[in-house]
Amino acid sequence: MHNLPFFDLAIILVYLIGMVVVGIYFSRKNKSAEQFTKASGTIPGWAIGLSIYATFLSSNTFLGVPGKAYGSNWNAFVFSLSMPLAAWVASRFFVPFYRRTGEVSAYTHLEKRFGPWARTYAVVCFLLTQLARMGSIFFGIALSLQALTGYSMETVMLVTGICIIIYTVLGGMEAVIWTEVVQGVIKTLGAVLIIYLIVTDMPGGFAKIMEIGQNDNKFSLGSYAPDFTQATFWVVLLYGFFINLNNFGMDQNYVQRYHTARSAKEAAKSVWLCVGLYLPASLLFFIIGTCLYAYYDLHPELIQSIKNQVALERLPATASTADIAQMAASLQPADYGDKVMPHFMVTKIPAGLVGLIVSAILSAAMSTISSGMNASATVFSEDIFKRYINSDLNDKKGLLVLHLATVVFGLLGMGTGIAMIGVKSILDIWWELSGIFAAGMLGLFLLGIISRQTRNAEALTATIIGVLVILWMTFSHLIPVELEQFRSPLHKNMIIVIGTLTIFLVGVIVTKLRNKTPIAAITPAYQKEKTLQ
């Protein structure tokens, strides 16, 4: 790490070693599959809440949100505003449901409800979502650390990934949660420190930042027009509600934590603690993006090196100096927003503080990746290995499967991150991929718990139709221009909204046609969920 002063390097190394030590410490108690996946249900609610908050606050937030705010406005903050309603649904319905079933996997009940195909479909969607999440986060930390260290993005991902794999394999869910508690604090303090450093180095201070932000419409939450073809306020609000509903209701990362709590009440409190922390924390990162925009607006000469770097990444190695200059001149703020904060860290943050902020960025990444590895390994063990290969595993063999699966998914996540090198926006690519993969899962889940009389055939029919709609919306931009009337007119963030509603509504309608009964008759109160058992 030849570009970093020794003191900064020491801070980063101490942090990485500390995370590995935590894994070693908890490995003493990690003697069974239940301990690895549930921490034996002994974690206090406040720690689980901080852990969920740390998972939400990934490097996609730490780097992607400031980049998005720099390149556009605060439209993406509407995603955070949708969380309280999704949290209410989760704490009221989802948490009690999962605590009653006692199943460590979020998808076991789908097989009981609709058959093996439903469980397998949800598992595939979840694992693809995890690869997209881990890949985008690996890419995010590599983007930042490459600027600081000069090492290739592939090397950064490999070193970071190995550290995460070690403490996740050794310590299991308990190590994941307690490291995330620490990481949640570190990354929040890191955000506050970055704002302080920008404002103190800004001519005119915070007042000037506000002035520039207002003049250039950087605080806008988006258009309030009822337009679903663009990223309006309503499109992001709907996207946020559905994706957060999926997070709290179908994502193994969060469902698994409900089982680590001492009671259902503690688990529900953890959801609300996460929301209470994430809302103001995400606002901090939008403030960072606007502060950076104002700072570089007063220092336009600093932008040229960023533009040249982006142009070099997008053009082939044979590109001439003239080609690079032409490409750099055509770039807009949205094209290089993700690069601005790493550039500021390299050029403007004093020695000693860089190590702290890099540790905060690593915290943002490692918290989400470690939970993703653990959750993916748990799903593989419960829903694939035990279901289709060997259901009779003792603790020793069960732990071995979980350990090997953790390593494999960690390596696959790194590979996905490497494949993402060169994307325009971390946040955009993550939102798009998560919306595509999550849409089918959420629609099927809601159909299973709300429509009581829907059976296997109706659910399968609805899912097939829903997947076709999702595929059409995802790939309709590939339809030739002469057939553009067959393209989806909706914004890509609407994929999860339309996909979820299609599966749910088609399932309800087909069930109604089969029974020839009013729809109201097939949607009784959720409290009767025990009839599924």
Short mmCIF file of N, CA, C and O in Angstrom, two decimals, residues 292-340:
data_model
loop_
_atom_site.label_atom_id
_atom_site.label_comp_id
_atom_site.label_asym_id
_atom_site.label_seq_id
_atom_site.Cartn_x
_atom_site.Cartn_y
_atom_site.Cartn_z
N LEU A 292 -19.64 17.58 -1.47
CA LEU A 292 -18.60 17.34 -2.48
C LEU A 292 -18.91 18.08 -3.78
O LEU A 292 -18.01 18.64 -4.42
N TYR A 293 -20.18 18.10 -4.15
CA TYR A 293 -20.57 18.83 -5.38
C TYR A 293 -20.21 20.30 -5.25
O TYR A 293 -19.64 20.91 -6.17
N ALA A 294 -20.56 20.88 -4.11
CA ALA A 294 -20.27 22.30 -3.89
C ALA A 294 -18.76 22.56 -3.86
O ALA A 294 -18.27 23.54 -4.42
N TYR A 295 -18.03 21.66 -3.21
CA TYR A 295 -16.57 21.83 -3.09
C TYR A 295 -15.91 21.81 -4.47
O TYR A 295 -15.09 22.68 -4.79
N TYR A 296 -16.27 20.83 -5.28
CA TYR A 296 -15.65 20.72 -6.60
C TYR A 296 -16.20 21.76 -7.57
O TYR A 296 -15.55 22.06 -8.59
N ASP A 297 -17.37 22.28 -7.28
CA ASP A 297 -17.90 23.38 -8.09
C ASP A 297 -17.00 24.62 -7.95
O ASP A 297 -16.82 25.38 -8.90
N LEU A 298 -16.44 24.81 -6.75
CA LEU A 298 -15.52 25.93 -6.51
C LEU A 298 -14.09 25.58 -6.91
O LEU A 298 -13.23 26.46 -6.98
N HIS A 299 -13.83 24.28 -7.15
CA HIS A 299 -12.48 23.84 -7.56
C HIS A 299 -12.58 22.97 -8.81
O HIS A 299 -12.22 21.78 -8.79
N PRO A 300 -13.06 23.55 -9.93
CA PRO A 300 -13.27 22.74 -11.14
C PRO A 300 -11.98 22.14 -11.70
O PRO A 300 -12.02 21.14 -12.43
N GLU A 301 -10.84 22.74 -11.36
CA GLU A 301 -9.57 22.23 -11.89
C GLU A 301 -9.25 20.83 -11.35
O GLU A 301 -8.48 20.08 -11.96
N LEU A 302 -9.88 20.47 -10.21
CA LEU A 302 -9.61 19.15 -9.62
C LEU A 302 -10.38 18.03 -10.31
O LEU A 302 -10.05 16.85 -10.14
N ILE A 303 -11.38 18.39 -11.08
CA ILE A 303 -12.24 17.40 -11.70
C ILE A 303 -11.57 16.71 -12.89
O ILE A 303 -11.87 15.56 -13.21
N GLN A 304 -10.65 17.41 -13.54
CA GLN A 304 -10.09 16.88 -14.78
C GLN A 304 -9.42 15.53 -14.60
O GLN A 304 -9.57 14.62 -15.42
N SER A 305 -8.68 15.36 -13.50
CA SER A 305 -8.01 14.07 -13.27
C SER A 305 -9.02 12.94 -13.08
O SER A 305 -8.79 11.80 -13.48
N ILE A 306 -10.16 13.26 -12.44
CA ILE A 306 -11.22 12.26 -12.26
C ILE A 306 -11.80 11.86 -13.60
O ILE A 306 -12.00 10.67 -13.89
N LYS A 307 -12.08 12.84 -14.45
CA LYS A 307 -12.63 12.57 -15.78
C LYS A 307 -11.66 11.71 -16.60
O LYS A 307 -12.07 10.78 -17.30
N ASN A 308 -10.38 12.04 -16.52
CA ASN A 308 -9.39 11.26 -17.27
C ASN A 308 -9.36 9.81 -16.80
O ASN A 308 -9.22 8.89 -17.61
N GLN A 309 -9.48 9.60 -15.50
CA GLN A 309 -9.47 8.25 -14.95
C GLN A 309 -10.66 7.44 -15.48
O GLN A 309 -10.52 6.29 -15.89
N VAL A 310 -11.86 8.07 -15.47
CA VAL A 310 -13.06 7.39 -15.97
C VAL A 310 -12.92 7.09 -17.46
O VAL A 310 -13.28 6.01 -17.93
N ALA A 311 -12.40 8.05 -18.22
CA ALA A 311 -12.21 7.85 -19.65
C ALA A 311 -11.26 6.69 -19.92
O ALA A 311 -11.50 5.86 -20.82
N LEU A 312 -10.19 6.60 -19.15
CA LEU A 312 -9.23 5.50 -19.30
C LEU A 312 -9.88 4.15 -19.04
O LEU A 312 -9.58 3.16 -19.71
N GLU A 313 -10.78 4.09 -18.05
CA GLU A 313 -11.44 2.84 -17.71
C GLU A 313 -12.43 2.41 -18.78
O GLU A 313 -12.63 1.21 -19.01
N ARG A 314 -13.05 3.38 -19.44
CA ARG A 314 -14.10 3.06 -20.42
C ARG A 314 -13.54 2.79 -21.81
O ARG A 314 -14.17 2.09 -22.61
N LEU A 315 -12.39 3.34 -22.13
CA LEU A 315 -11.81 3.17 -23.46
C LEU A 315 -10.86 1.97 -23.48
O LEU A 315 -10.31 1.59 -22.45
N PRO A 316 -10.65 1.39 -24.66
CA PRO A 316 -9.70 0.28 -24.76
C PRO A 316 -8.27 0.75 -24.51
O PRO A 316 -7.97 1.94 -24.60
N ALA A 317 -7.40 -0.18 -24.22
CA ALA A 317 -6.01 0.16 -23.88
C ALA A 317 -5.29 0.84 -25.04
O ALA A 317 -4.29 1.53 -24.84
N THR A 318 -5.80 0.64 -26.25
CA THR A 318 -5.14 1.22 -27.43
C THR A 318 -5.58 2.66 -27.71
O THR A 318 -5.14 3.26 -28.70
N ALA A 319 -6.45 3.21 -26.86
CA ALA A 319 -6.97 4.56 -27.10
C ALA A 319 -5.85 5.59 -27.07
O ALA A 319 -4.92 5.51 -26.25
N SER A 320 -5.94 6.59 -27.95
CA SER A 320 -4.93 7.65 -28.03
C SER A 320 -5.22 8.72 -26.99
O SER A 320 -6.31 8.76 -26.38
N THR A 321 -4.26 9.62 -26.81
CA THR A 321 -4.44 10.74 -25.88
C THR A 321 -5.62 11.60 -26.30
O THR A 321 -6.39 12.09 -25.46
N ALA A 322 -5.79 11.78 -27.61
CA ALA A 322 -6.90 12.58 -28.13
C ALA A 322 -8.24 11.91 -27.82
O ALA A 322 -9.21 12.60 -27.47
N ASP A 323 -8.28 10.57 -27.95
CA ASP A 323 -9.52 9.84 -27.64
C ASP A 323 -9.89 10.02 -26.17
O ASP A 323 -11.06 10.21 -25.82
N ILE A 324 -8.88 9.93 -25.30
CA ILE A 324 -9.12 10.08 -23.87
C ILE A 324 -9.62 11.48 -23.55
O ILE A 324 -10.57 11.65 -22.79
N ALA A 325 -9.00 12.48 -24.15
CA ALA A 325 -9.41 13.86 -23.91
C ALA A 325 -10.83 14.11 -24.40
O ALA A 325 -11.62 14.80 -23.75
N GLN A 326 -11.15 13.53 -25.56
CA GLN A 326 -12.51 13.70 -26.10
C GLN A 326 -13.55 13.04 -25.21
O GLN A 326 -14.61 13.62 -24.93
N MET A 327 -13.26 11.82 -24.76
CA MET A 327 -14.17 11.12 -23.86
C MET A 327 -14.33 11.88 -22.54
O MET A 327 -15.44 12.06 -22.04
N ALA A 328 -13.22 12.35 -21.98
CA ALA A 328 -13.27 13.07 -20.70
C ALA A 328 -14.11 14.34 -20.81
O ALA A 328 -14.87 14.68 -19.89
N ALA A 329 -14.01 15.03 -21.93
CA ALA A 329 -14.76 16.28 -22.11
C ALA A 329 -16.27 16.03 -22.20
O ALA A 329 -17.07 16.92 -21.89
N SER A 330 -16.66 14.82 -22.62
CA SER A 330 -18.08 14.53 -22.80
C SER A 330 -18.76 14.02 -21.53
O SER A 330 -19.98 13.88 -21.49
N LEU A 331 -17.98 13.73 -20.50
CA LEU A 331 -18.54 13.14 -19.28
C LEU A 331 -19.34 14.15 -18.47
O LEU A 331 -18.95 15.32 -18.36
N GLN A 332 -20.44 13.67 -17.90
CA GLN A 332 -21.30 14.48 -17.03
C GLN A 332 -21.09 14.05 -15.58
O GLN A 332 -20.55 12.97 -15.31
N PRO A 333 -21.51 14.89 -14.60
CA PRO A 333 -21.34 14.52 -13.18
C PRO A 333 -21.84 13.13 -12.82
O PRO A 333 -21.23 12.44 -12.00
N ALA A 334 -22.94 12.71 -13.44
CA ALA A 334 -23.48 11.38 -13.14
C ALA A 334 -22.55 10.26 -13.58
O ALA A 334 -22.61 9.14 -13.06
N ASP A 335 -21.64 10.56 -14.53
CA ASP A 335 -20.73 9.55 -15.05
C ASP A 335 -19.55 9.28 -14.12
O ASP A 335 -18.95 8.21 -14.17
N TYR A 336 -19.19 10.27 -13.30
CA TYR A 336 -18.01 10.10 -12.45
C TYR A 336 -18.30 10.39 -10.98
O TYR A 336 -17.37 10.53 -10.17
N GLY A 337 -19.56 10.44 -10.59
CA GLY A 337 -19.92 10.75 -9.21
C GLY A 337 -19.31 9.80 -8.20
O GLY A 337 -18.87 10.23 -7.12
N ASP A 338 -19.24 8.49 -8.53
CA ASP A 338 -18.68 7.50 -7.59
C ASP A 338 -17.19 7.70 -7.34
O ASP A 338 -16.63 7.18 -6.37
N LYS A 339 -16.51 8.42 -8.24
CA LYS A 339 -15.06 8.60 -8.13
C LYS A 339 -14.67 9.81 -7.27
O LYS A 339 -13.51 9.94 -6.87
N VAL A 340 -15.63 10.68 -6.99
CA VAL A 340 -15.31 11.97 -6.37
C VAL A 340 -14.85 11.81 -4.92
O VAL A 340 -13.84 12.40 -4.51
#
